[in-house]
Amino acid sequence: MITLIIALAASSENGFLQSLDHFFYDRYMRMGASSALRSNDENQITIVDIDEPSLAAVGQWPWPRYRLARLIRLIHQSEPRAMALDILFPEPDQTSLQNIIQRLETDLNVHLPVTDMPRGMENNDIFFGSVLAETPMVGARFFHFNHTGKGGVCKQTTVEITDPDNLLSLHQATGALCNTPAIETRLKNTGFINSQYDLDGLLRRIPLLIRYGSQIFPHLSLALFLEAQGISTTRVIQTRTGPCIAAGTCQIPVTREGYAAIRFTRPGFSFSYLSAVDILNRQFEKSDLRDRIVLVGSSAMGLNDIHQTVLDPHFPGVEISAVVVDNILKNNLIILPAWAGVLKGVACMLTGLFMGGLFYRFIGPGMLFSASLAWAAGLTGASLIAYREASVFISPAAPIVTVLILFSLISLCRFAMEKRAAFTWYRQLSSAQQLTMEAMVSMVETRDPETGEHIVRTQHYARAIAEHLRDTGFFKEILTEKFIKNLFLSVPLHDIGKVGTPDRILLKPGRLTQEEFEIMKLHAKHGRTIITRAAKDHQGSNFLALGSQIAGTHHEKWNGKGYPSGLAGTQIPLAGRIMAIADVYDALISERCYKPPFSHDKAMAIILEEKGNSFDPVIVDAFCQIEDKILEIARAFQDTEEYPA
């Protein structure tokens, strides 16, 4: 499902994935630029720049159009192959003598007679237009898409661009901003200067074609290229990678929307530049312009025709058109295939299958990481090779995102599965330990049948005493939840040492002799030894360690007169002191081969009598405080139907 979602997002140009696509596009572009900088590729383009020195020497913008006319005439006299003017003149020249006279009459009612003015010089726009008519100049225009613009006369393009198979879905302009009629009508051809920024503010592509009315219009760069090649008719054809503009022997790749992806190989000012002031002052060689494609524009910061590109945040607008023309001439525009979205979707699905195979093969984490990294590297490598060798850009972002997400999910699933397996193993181990313990206890019970439910009752007595001590604030640092749980598990081991006691003593119906009792007392020592040996090779077996304490100390007495070690007071572990009361109480109320069962009251009286002698006073108090619970446990797990009252 995740793979399918990413695949659909990749084919629909999702915003997040598009930003990742730009990441790879920019890295590839910079890598290509590094190799291009080491080469000395010649280009056929010269830019005549109305730069800061020109503005400082000749005057601030806008210049009088007779000065621009002189600039254009000087360029034309150098016999360039084609020319384009990357400047729009939508307003009349206010420095025209005709306009000055008219303003004086309108504003001041002053009539200024003018004599001996050369014909045509009274209107700078007309003069500029007459000069443009002498040249094969391609002019500029700008299309609107949200209003109809200012109107005026816009020249129809003289280049016929057709889309006979309706391969394109071009933007439809609603209005156009053109030059003044005196200029517009004298231009041989025009091209629009619209540009398109991506969401991050970078210029990576421009529209080469826009539909206005019933005609398809070219970008200024495309119109300039067609003029340089002497091509007047083009058509859109279908190729293996998508739509292309067939212009002579060139095939110019465009997207369905008519965009061209620009290949930047150098930062700004990498083309051949001539300052406009040097042209006006004739400080140049005609060979600098002869048979070259010339673009007239401005890089001056004050004119605000600066763009942010992958290689340069201050890229002159006039050079954008130069780069596109150069890309077309060298046939190295970036191709964005029409089927790129489908291919990325397929790559995502294959990535999902690959990662699924890794999951079901259940390989180790190191191998999973290596295989995922190798797959991502392979996708990136294939994309980079397509870019370098065929100028085709297919972003690996979507399948790489698929790899990252699935790798994370697989790792998470593996972790959860291993944790579950570890928990299952732990439960099985705990069950095995419990079964082992029960088997050991059962071994004692087969030799001492009178114990009956003694083990179960003492377990519950001990836990009830420990919980009450904890709840009343005693031994809080010892009586943790884990300690109480281990105490409950360990209690059944308290008489494990009886397996070493002879039957003649263990099953004797009467009171034992002193010699026999000394042998019986050895069961505490034997029990501690048995459990200690069992726990020796199992570090962390807390319940066995506690069982060893209980087995070895539950017959010790508070006054030090117990066995087997004669420990006194707090020398006796807390577990042993708790077990001592639980064991004695249950022995008193239970029937034995050597005595009848005592009543609960009599057993409690004996316990109280031994307070401070056999038993820890604090634990005796706790035992008495939960007397009702003790009695409830005794009745719940009694050996016979009748229980002594």
XYZ file of C-alpha atoms in Angstrom:
645
model
C 0.000 0.000 0.000
C 2.806 2.412 0.915
C 4.625 1.588 -2.329
C 1.446 2.212 -4.326
C 0.868 5.582 -2.649
C 4.433 6.719 -3.403
C 4.161 5.425 -6.966
C 0.951 7.416 -7.516
C 2.521 10.506 -5.948
C 5.568 10.141 -8.218
C 3.435 9.945 -11.358
C 1.320 12.949 -10.297
C 4.264 15.263 -9.443
C 3.615 15.534 -5.719
C 5.035 18.750 -4.190
C 7.292 16.989 -1.682
C 8.661 14.577 -4.280
C 9.083 17.449 -6.735
C 11.392 19.220 -4.279
C 13.446 16.010 -4.060
C 13.435 15.793 -7.869
C 14.896 19.297 -7.911
C 17.579 18.156 -5.456
C 18.832 15.489 -7.874
C 18.347 17.744 -10.918
C 20.507 20.453 -9.327
C 23.222 17.996 -8.246
C 23.450 16.530 -11.736
C 23.537 20.046 -13.192
C 26.413 21.078 -10.910
C 28.332 17.900 -11.717
C 27.918 18.597 -15.446
C 28.940 22.223 -14.906
C 32.177 21.123 -13.202
C 33.223 19.138 -16.273
C 32.091 21.930 -18.632
C 34.257 24.471 -16.797
C 37.309 22.320 -17.502
C 36.530 22.297 -21.216
C 36.860 25.177 -23.699
C 33.640 24.793 -25.651
C 33.162 27.601 -28.158
C 29.761 29.182 -28.614
C 28.322 31.277 -31.413
C 26.643 33.906 -29.273
C 27.647 37.436 -28.284
C 25.755 39.596 -25.818
C 25.748 43.373 -26.255
C 25.244 44.521 -22.708
C 23.749 47.806 -21.554
C 25.731 47.439 -18.356
C 26.558 49.690 -15.434
C 29.532 51.369 -17.213
C 27.275 52.072 -20.225
C 24.612 53.676 -18.046
C 27.242 55.697 -16.196
C 28.890 56.914 -19.439
C 25.865 57.490 -21.682
C 23.089 58.221 -19.231
C 20.604 56.465 -17.017
C 17.846 54.283 -18.407
C 15.718 54.685 -20.431
C 17.964 55.919 -23.188
C 16.515 58.018 -26.015
C 15.577 55.608 -28.731
C 17.670 57.370 -31.347
C 20.668 56.267 -29.256
C 19.409 52.706 -29.251
C 18.847 53.053 -33.004
C 22.487 54.033 -33.413
C 23.545 51.032 -31.295
C 21.447 48.622 -33.398
C 22.729 50.114 -36.672
C 26.365 49.729 -35.601
C 25.733 46.097 -34.644
C 23.948 45.413 -37.934
C 26.800 46.921 -39.914
C 29.095 44.246 -38.414
C 27.006 41.606 -40.279
C 25.809 39.314 -37.466
C 23.965 36.149 -38.418
C 20.884 37.089 -36.351
C 19.890 39.688 -33.767
C 17.395 39.842 -30.904
C 16.443 42.698 -28.634
C 15.753 41.465 -25.115
C 14.102 44.770 -24.186
C 10.430 45.714 -24.411
C 9.262 49.256 -25.372
C 5.540 49.421 -24.505
C 5.462 53.201 -23.880
C 6.282 56.032 -26.322
C 9.683 57.685 -25.927
C 9.050 60.786 -23.809
C 12.293 62.367 -25.056
C 10.956 62.583 -28.610
C 10.865 66.211 -29.774
C 7.284 65.754 -30.938
C 6.245 64.633 -27.423
C 8.175 67.491 -25.758
C 6.451 70.111 -27.966
C 3.060 68.544 -27.270
C 3.617 68.573 -23.475
C 4.702 72.233 -23.562
C 1.554 73.176 -25.458
C -0.675 71.117 -23.151
C 0.905 72.000 -19.817
C 2.213 75.569 -20.387
C 0.349 76.744 -23.505
C 3.711 77.410 -25.105
C 4.183 76.833 -28.819
C 7.758 75.965 -29.726
C 8.459 76.342 -33.473
C 11.007 73.857 -34.805
C 12.796 74.322 -38.132
C 15.459 72.447 -40.036
C 14.649 69.166 -38.198
C 15.594 66.124 -40.349
C 12.514 64.244 -41.447
C 11.581 61.448 -39.088
C 13.690 62.741 -36.189
C 10.741 64.494 -34.527
C 9.543 61.069 -33.266
C 12.203 58.781 -31.781
C 9.959 55.698 -31.986
C 9.442 56.171 -35.719
C 13.143 56.689 -36.236
C 13.974 53.631 -34.108
C 11.405 51.603 -36.039
C 12.902 52.638 -39.360
C 16.318 51.435 -38.227
C 14.863 48.135 -36.982
C 13.219 47.632 -40.372
C 16.683 47.608 -41.954
C 17.763 44.692 -39.753
C 16.619 41.083 -39.199
C 15.918 42.036 -35.566
C 13.743 39.805 -33.369
C 11.824 41.915 -30.856
C 10.348 41.092 -27.459
C 6.853 40.873 -26.025
C 5.253 39.649 -22.801
C 2.091 37.577 -22.448
C -0.538 37.950 -19.714
C -2.637 35.115 -18.335
C -4.931 36.859 -15.867
C -5.970 39.975 -17.806
C -6.017 41.261 -21.377
C -3.129 43.699 -21.058
C -3.017 47.231 -22.395
C -4.144 46.454 -25.919
C -2.364 48.040 -28.853
C -1.152 46.510 -32.070
C 0.757 43.245 -31.653
C 2.544 41.818 -34.638
C 1.568 38.323 -35.650
C 4.490 35.926 -35.658
C 5.992 35.292 -39.064
C 7.185 31.864 -37.934
C 4.608 29.183 -38.539
C 4.534 26.710 -35.636
C 2.003 23.924 -35.973
C 0.906 21.035 -33.788
C -0.918 18.806 -36.275
C -1.340 15.877 -33.904
C -2.397 17.980 -30.886
C 0.523 16.717 -28.847
C 0.756 19.872 -26.726
C -1.428 21.389 -24.059
C -0.020 24.924 -24.113
C -0.858 27.782 -21.806
C -3.394 30.089 -23.424
C -2.471 33.766 -23.008
C -5.309 36.229 -22.477
C -3.371 39.357 -23.336
C -0.061 40.635 -24.667
C 2.225 43.529 -23.784
C 3.907 44.633 -27.027
C 6.139 47.430 -28.254
C 4.665 50.742 -29.396
C 3.100 50.469 -32.858
C 5.906 52.484 -34.447
C 8.359 49.823 -33.277
C 6.209 46.692 -33.331
C 5.150 47.014 -36.945
C 8.746 47.410 -38.178
C 10.135 44.301 -36.486
C 10.739 41.284 -38.681
C 9.656 38.898 -35.937
C 9.036 38.782 -32.185
C 9.402 36.333 -29.318
C 8.008 36.453 -25.811
C 10.227 36.881 -22.743
C 8.042 35.150 -20.135
C 9.870 32.922 -17.683
C 8.735 30.346 -15.124
C 10.169 29.932 -11.619
C 9.840 26.778 -9.557
C 8.396 26.925 -6.044
C 11.867 27.351 -4.526
C 12.466 30.497 -6.607
C 14.964 28.943 -9.037
C 14.709 29.205 -12.803
C 15.231 25.741 -14.288
C 12.978 25.848 -17.335
C 11.220 28.345 -19.582
C 8.154 28.115 -21.809
C 9.321 27.811 -25.424
C 5.785 27.960 -26.815
C 2.645 29.832 -25.749
C -0.703 29.951 -27.526
C -2.235 33.381 -28.084
C -5.446 33.531 -30.019
C -5.209 30.874 -32.698
C -1.430 31.104 -33.126
C 1.476 29.441 -31.339
C 4.204 31.971 -30.476
C 7.889 31.197 -29.794
C 10.076 32.329 -26.939
C 12.613 35.020 -27.855
C 15.419 32.442 -27.748
C 13.555 30.067 -30.093
C 12.635 32.900 -32.464
C 16.292 34.004 -32.527
C 17.480 30.455 -33.258
C 14.974 30.069 -36.098
C 16.083 33.417 -37.534
C 19.740 32.372 -37.346
C 18.949 29.095 -39.138
C 16.690 30.738 -41.712
C 13.725 28.568 -40.677
C 10.215 29.942 -41.023
C 8.117 26.787 -40.589
C 8.234 24.295 -37.729
C 5.946 21.631 -36.401
C 5.602 19.569 -33.251
C 6.313 15.862 -33.650
C 6.234 12.839 -31.373
C 9.522 11.127 -30.445
C 10.419 8.286 -28.087
C 10.851 10.726 -25.219
C 7.864 12.949 -25.928
C 6.985 16.033 -28.016
C 9.717 17.839 -29.974
C 9.803 20.948 -32.150
C 11.134 19.874 -35.526
C 13.172 22.834 -36.799
C 15.210 21.849 -39.829
C 17.585 19.103 -38.735
C 17.121 19.999 -35.043
C 14.650 18.383 -32.713
C 14.014 20.602 -29.704
C 12.539 18.607 -26.781
C 9.655 20.208 -24.907
C 7.163 19.038 -22.324
C 3.486 18.674 -23.123
C 3.005 22.181 -21.698
C 5.660 23.563 -24.046
C 8.479 23.977 -21.514
C 12.181 23.451 -22.164
C 14.502 22.352 -19.325
C 17.622 24.532 -19.475
C 21.082 23.029 -19.124
C 23.252 25.550 -17.284
C 26.934 24.718 -17.635
C 28.476 27.935 -16.319
C 27.602 30.811 -13.971
C 26.520 34.173 -15.383
C 28.722 36.279 -17.698
C 30.247 33.179 -19.289
C 29.328 34.178 -22.842
C 31.159 36.693 -24.973
C 30.076 40.150 -23.742
C 30.509 43.555 -25.407
C 29.619 46.686 -23.480
C 27.086 48.918 -25.255
C 29.215 51.982 -24.589
C 32.114 50.342 -26.447
C 29.863 49.745 -29.447
C 28.678 53.374 -29.413
C 32.268 54.583 -29.158
C 33.334 52.143 -31.915
C 35.832 50.522 -29.570
C 35.335 47.044 -30.966
C 36.247 44.933 -33.947
C 33.614 43.962 -36.486
C 34.943 40.432 -36.266
C 33.591 40.373 -32.711
C 30.073 40.356 -34.167
C 30.384 39.083 -37.731
C 28.388 35.903 -38.396
C 27.486 35.601 -34.723
C 24.116 35.421 -32.985
C 23.736 38.702 -31.092
C 21.489 39.405 -28.128
C 21.025 42.991 -26.957
C 20.006 43.326 -23.337
C 21.048 44.560 -19.924
C 22.802 43.046 -16.920
C 22.556 46.272 -14.893
C 21.204 45.541 -11.421
C 19.009 48.637 -11.509
C 16.974 47.256 -14.419
C 16.060 44.210 -12.312
C 16.431 41.632 -15.086
C 18.313 39.207 -12.830
C 17.338 35.583 -12.174
C 18.313 32.969 -9.615
C 19.552 29.760 -11.219
C 21.155 26.527 -10.050
C 24.676 27.844 -10.687
C 24.308 31.560 -9.992
C 21.876 33.611 -7.864
C 22.491 36.680 -10.088
C 22.087 35.383 -13.619
C 21.387 38.108 -16.237
C 18.041 37.722 -18.001
C 19.561 38.328 -21.424
C 21.951 35.424 -20.799
C 19.025 33.077 -20.062
C 17.988 33.443 -23.704
C 21.627 33.006 -24.748
C 21.880 29.734 -22.785
C 18.698 28.377 -24.398
C 19.937 29.247 -27.909
C 23.283 27.627 -27.109
C 21.483 24.516 -25.759
C 19.442 24.242 -28.970
C 22.494 24.689 -31.190
C 24.426 22.014 -29.279
C 21.360 19.768 -28.920
C 21.850 19.465 -25.149
C 18.618 20.739 -23.649
C 17.567 18.487 -20.783
C 14.874 16.037 -21.846
C 11.985 15.524 -19.404
C 10.314 12.426 -20.909
C 6.550 12.311 -21.151
C 6.639 8.813 -19.632
C 8.925 9.754 -16.718
C 6.026 9.632 -14.234
C 5.031 6.121 -15.331
C 8.644 4.945 -15.163
C 9.064 6.367 -11.658
C 5.869 4.606 -10.602
C 7.143 1.301 -12.021
C 10.503 1.838 -10.273
C 8.640 2.363 -6.990
C 6.678 -0.885 -7.483
C 9.849 -2.840 -8.314
C 11.498 -1.310 -5.254
C 8.551 -2.469 -3.157
C 8.887 -6.020 -4.521
C 12.643 -5.993 -3.903
C 12.277 -4.751 -0.330
C 9.452 -7.247 0.237
C 11.769 -10.029 -0.911
C 14.410 -8.861 1.565
C 11.806 -8.902 4.326
C 10.614 -12.436 3.588
C 14.154 -13.738 3.156
C 14.659 -12.575 6.742
C 18.267 -11.538 6.186
C 20.244 -9.883 8.968
C 20.172 -6.121 9.624
C 23.636 -5.596 8.135
C 22.724 -7.398 4.924
C 19.358 -5.582 4.788
C 21.103 -2.208 5.054
C 23.710 -3.152 2.440
C 21.114 -4.486 -0.011
C 18.901 -1.389 0.439
C 21.885 0.913 -0.027
C 22.990 -0.983 -3.135
C 19.494 -0.748 -4.643
C 19.294 3.008 -3.954
C 22.801 3.481 -5.386
C 21.820 1.494 -8.486
C 18.739 3.670 -9.049
C 20.789 6.842 -8.654
C 23.522 5.508 -10.934
C 21.035 4.589 -13.680
C 19.440 8.035 -13.434
C 22.834 9.756 -13.600
C 23.940 7.709 -16.619
C 20.716 8.605 -18.475
C 21.352 12.264 -17.688
C 24.997 12.246 -18.753
C 24.763 10.035 -21.812
C 21.335 10.925 -23.235
C 20.463 14.267 -21.516
C 17.368 12.509 -20.124
C 16.427 13.415 -16.560
C 14.409 10.830 -14.646
C 14.535 11.535 -10.945
C 15.349 8.605 -8.629
C 13.764 10.465 -5.696
C 10.477 8.517 -5.525
C 11.991 4.992 -5.516
C 14.705 6.110 -3.074
C 12.019 7.470 -0.736
C 10.320 4.082 -1.127
C 13.574 2.348 -0.129
C 13.993 4.577 2.933
C 10.398 4.169 4.136
C 10.294 0.410 3.553
C 13.737 -0.058 5.117
C 12.508 1.800 8.210
C 9.287 -0.221 8.343
C 11.090 -3.536 7.790
C 13.602 -2.656 10.503
C 10.743 -1.724 12.827
C 8.876 -4.945 12.024
C 12.032 -6.986 12.507
C 12.636 -5.296 15.835
C 9.054 -5.975 16.925
C 9.263 -9.596 15.760
C 12.581 -10.150 17.500
C 11.262 -8.516 20.638
C 8.210 -10.736 20.505
C 10.414 -13.781 19.878
C 12.624 -12.771 22.807
C 9.557 -12.350 24.995
C 8.232 -15.741 23.877
C 11.632 -17.290 24.554
C 11.700 -15.626 27.955
C 8.252 -16.996 28.759
C 9.315 -20.430 27.607
C 12.453 -20.185 29.708
C 10.416 -19.046 32.700
C 8.011 -21.923 32.139
C 10.937 -24.332 31.879
C 12.388 -22.950 35.103
C 9.016 -23.249 36.803
C 8.592 -26.818 35.542
C 12.100 -27.670 36.739
C 11.355 -26.221 40.139
C 8.013 -28.037 40.334
C 9.733 -31.265 39.360
C 12.267 -30.758 42.149
C 9.500 -29.967 44.623
C 7.454 -32.952 43.436
C 10.474 -35.105 44.135
C 10.295 -33.987 47.773
C 6.536 -34.461 47.899
C 6.827 -38.080 46.748
C 9.046 -38.718 49.748
C 7.058 -36.520 52.158
C 3.361 -37.004 51.266
C 2.204 -35.122 54.385
C 3.228 -31.793 52.849
C 0.053 -31.738 50.639
C -0.939 -28.139 49.904
C 1.735 -26.901 52.312
C 3.822 -25.461 49.454
C 0.911 -23.524 47.914
C -0.205 -22.110 51.269
C 3.282 -20.995 52.301
C 3.690 -19.277 48.901
C 0.592 -17.173 49.506
C 1.427 -16.530 53.185
C 4.874 -15.236 52.262
C 3.559 -12.990 49.501
C 0.795 -11.564 51.716
C 3.305 -10.792 54.508
C 5.761 -9.151 52.083
C 3.082 -6.995 50.442
C 1.771 -5.806 53.810
C 5.275 -4.919 55.017
C 5.853 -2.932 51.822
C 2.495 -1.163 52.050
C 3.147 -0.146 55.674
C 6.564 1.286 54.826
C 8.907 -1.469 56.033
C 11.909 -2.669 54.005
C 10.857 -0.524 51.003
C 14.296 -0.723 49.403
C 14.136 -4.549 49.453
C 10.469 -5.320 48.890
C 10.206 -4.335 45.248
C 7.634 -5.848 42.918
C 10.323 -8.065 41.414
C 11.536 -9.244 44.840
C 8.011 -10.204 45.900
C 7.453 -12.061 42.615
C 10.727 -13.985 43.031
C 9.857 -14.677 46.667
C 6.573 -16.269 45.601
C 8.398 -18.413 43.002
C 11.156 -19.426 45.434
C 9.092 -20.518 48.436
C 8.404 -24.054 47.070
C 12.153 -24.749 47.231
C 12.411 -24.221 50.992
C 12.395 -27.970 51.833
C 14.237 -29.213 48.722
C 17.008 -30.473 50.993
C 14.748 -33.178 52.355
C 15.649 -35.308 49.348
C 18.812 -36.117 51.275
C 16.978 -37.118 54.463
C 16.589 -40.916 55.010
C 13.019 -42.299 54.862
C 13.341 -43.791 58.341
C 13.643 -40.258 59.695
C 11.499 -38.343 57.175
C 8.560 -40.772 57.511
C 8.952 -41.672 61.216
C 5.474 -41.497 62.875
C 6.711 -40.449 66.292
C 9.001 -37.799 67.751
C 12.580 -37.925 66.523
C 15.491 -38.737 68.775
C 18.228 -36.147 69.243
C 20.489 -38.007 66.819
C 17.692 -38.261 64.256
C 16.830 -34.575 64.666
C 20.448 -33.596 63.980
C 20.216 -35.531 60.711
C 16.847 -33.866 59.916
C 18.368 -30.414 60.517
C 20.833 -31.083 57.740
C 18.031 -30.637 55.144
C 18.415 -26.820 55.361
C 22.110 -27.041 54.546
C 21.484 -29.617 51.804
C 18.769 -27.409 50.256
C 21.043 -24.365 50.124
C 23.821 -26.439 48.538
C 21.529 -27.995 45.903
C 20.090 -24.661 44.784
C 23.428 -22.844 44.885
C 24.938 -25.462 42.570
C 21.946 -25.231 40.235
C 22.238 -21.422 40.063
C 26.041 -21.389 39.639
C 26.004 -21.357 35.827
C 22.901 -19.186 35.490
C 23.763 -15.587 36.291
C 20.736 -13.421 36.860
C 18.571 -16.294 38.158
C 17.264 -14.159 41.020
C 14.569 -16.577 42.088
C 17.182 -19.353 42.515
C 19.399 -17.059 44.581
C 16.409 -16.189 46.745
C 15.456 -19.861 46.914
C 18.943 -20.650 48.223
C 18.503 -18.052 50.987
C 15.077 -19.389 51.953
C 16.168 -23.050 51.950
C 19.238 -22.285 54.055
C 17.773 -19.812 56.572
C 14.068 -20.535 57.168
C 14.980 -22.500 60.314
C 17.207 -19.735 61.725
C 15.813 -17.959 64.807
C 15.762 -14.268 65.737
C 17.617 -15.060 69.003
C 20.372 -16.990 67.176
C 19.367 -20.435 68.421
C 18.214 -21.784 65.051
C 20.000 -23.899 62.484
C 22.056 -24.595 60.384
C 24.291 -21.493 60.941
C 23.001 -19.960 64.157
C 22.309 -16.563 62.564
C 20.571 -13.927 64.707
C 18.486 -10.779 64.088
C 19.020 -9.036 60.781
C 21.854 -11.446 59.958
C 19.033 -13.641 58.765
C 17.959 -12.580 55.247
C 14.487 -10.980 55.059
C 13.204 -13.807 52.838
C 14.278 -16.379 55.461
C 12.605 -14.420 58.287
C 9.323 -14.197 56.341
C 9.479 -17.891 55.409
C 10.121 -18.911 59.010
C 6.738 -17.603 60.182
C 4.869 -18.905 57.114
C 6.433 -22.388 57.519
C 5.859 -22.690 61.261
C 2.268 -21.425 61.092
C 1.367 -23.903 58.367
C 3.098 -26.751 60.142
C 1.102 -25.950 63.315
C -2.310 -25.961 61.615
C -1.501 -29.046 59.501
C -1.678 -32.698 60.483
C 1.674 -34.444 60.690
C 2.652 -38.041 61.311
C 3.892 -37.027 64.709
C 0.968 -34.649 65.734
C -2.623 -33.642 65.053
C -3.451 -30.225 63.487
C -3.635 -27.218 65.855
C -6.395 -24.646 65.634
C -5.738 -21.272 64.071
C -6.028 -19.497 67.412
C -3.556 -21.853 69.067
C -1.126 -21.439 66.148
C -1.410 -17.652 66.411
C -0.779 -17.818 70.145
C 2.395 -19.849 69.609
C 3.563 -17.341 66.938
C 3.013 -14.422 69.339
C 4.768 -16.288 72.139
C 7.853 -16.710 69.927
C 7.931 -13.004 68.939
C 11.459 -11.766 69.514
C 12.706 -15.318 70.151
C 12.150 -17.366 67.037
C 10.669 -14.627 64.858
C 11.375 -11.039 63.822
C 8.984 -8.843 65.874
C 8.202 -6.586 62.914
C 7.186 -9.547 60.772
C 5.125 -11.069 63.600
C 3.210 -7.757 63.883
C 2.609 -7.749 60.146
C 1.459 -11.387 60.275
C -1.044 -10.594 63.010
C -2.321 -7.513 61.152
C -3.292 -9.676 58.150
C -4.667 -12.515 60.276
C -7.953 -12.562 58.343
C -6.121 -12.922 55.044
C -3.895 -15.673 56.445
C -6.971 -17.573 57.642
C -8.611 -17.083 54.226
C -5.548 -18.563 52.466
C -5.441 -21.522 54.863
C -9.077 -22.354 54.184
C -8.763 -21.820 50.412
C -5.954 -24.385 50.087
C -6.768 -26.821 52.916
C -5.747 -30.482 52.729
C -9.077 -31.960 53.949
C -12.698 -31.001 53.892
C -12.595 -30.159 57.573
C -10.484 -27.273 58.790
C -9.752 -26.840 62.514
C -11.541 -23.776 63.840
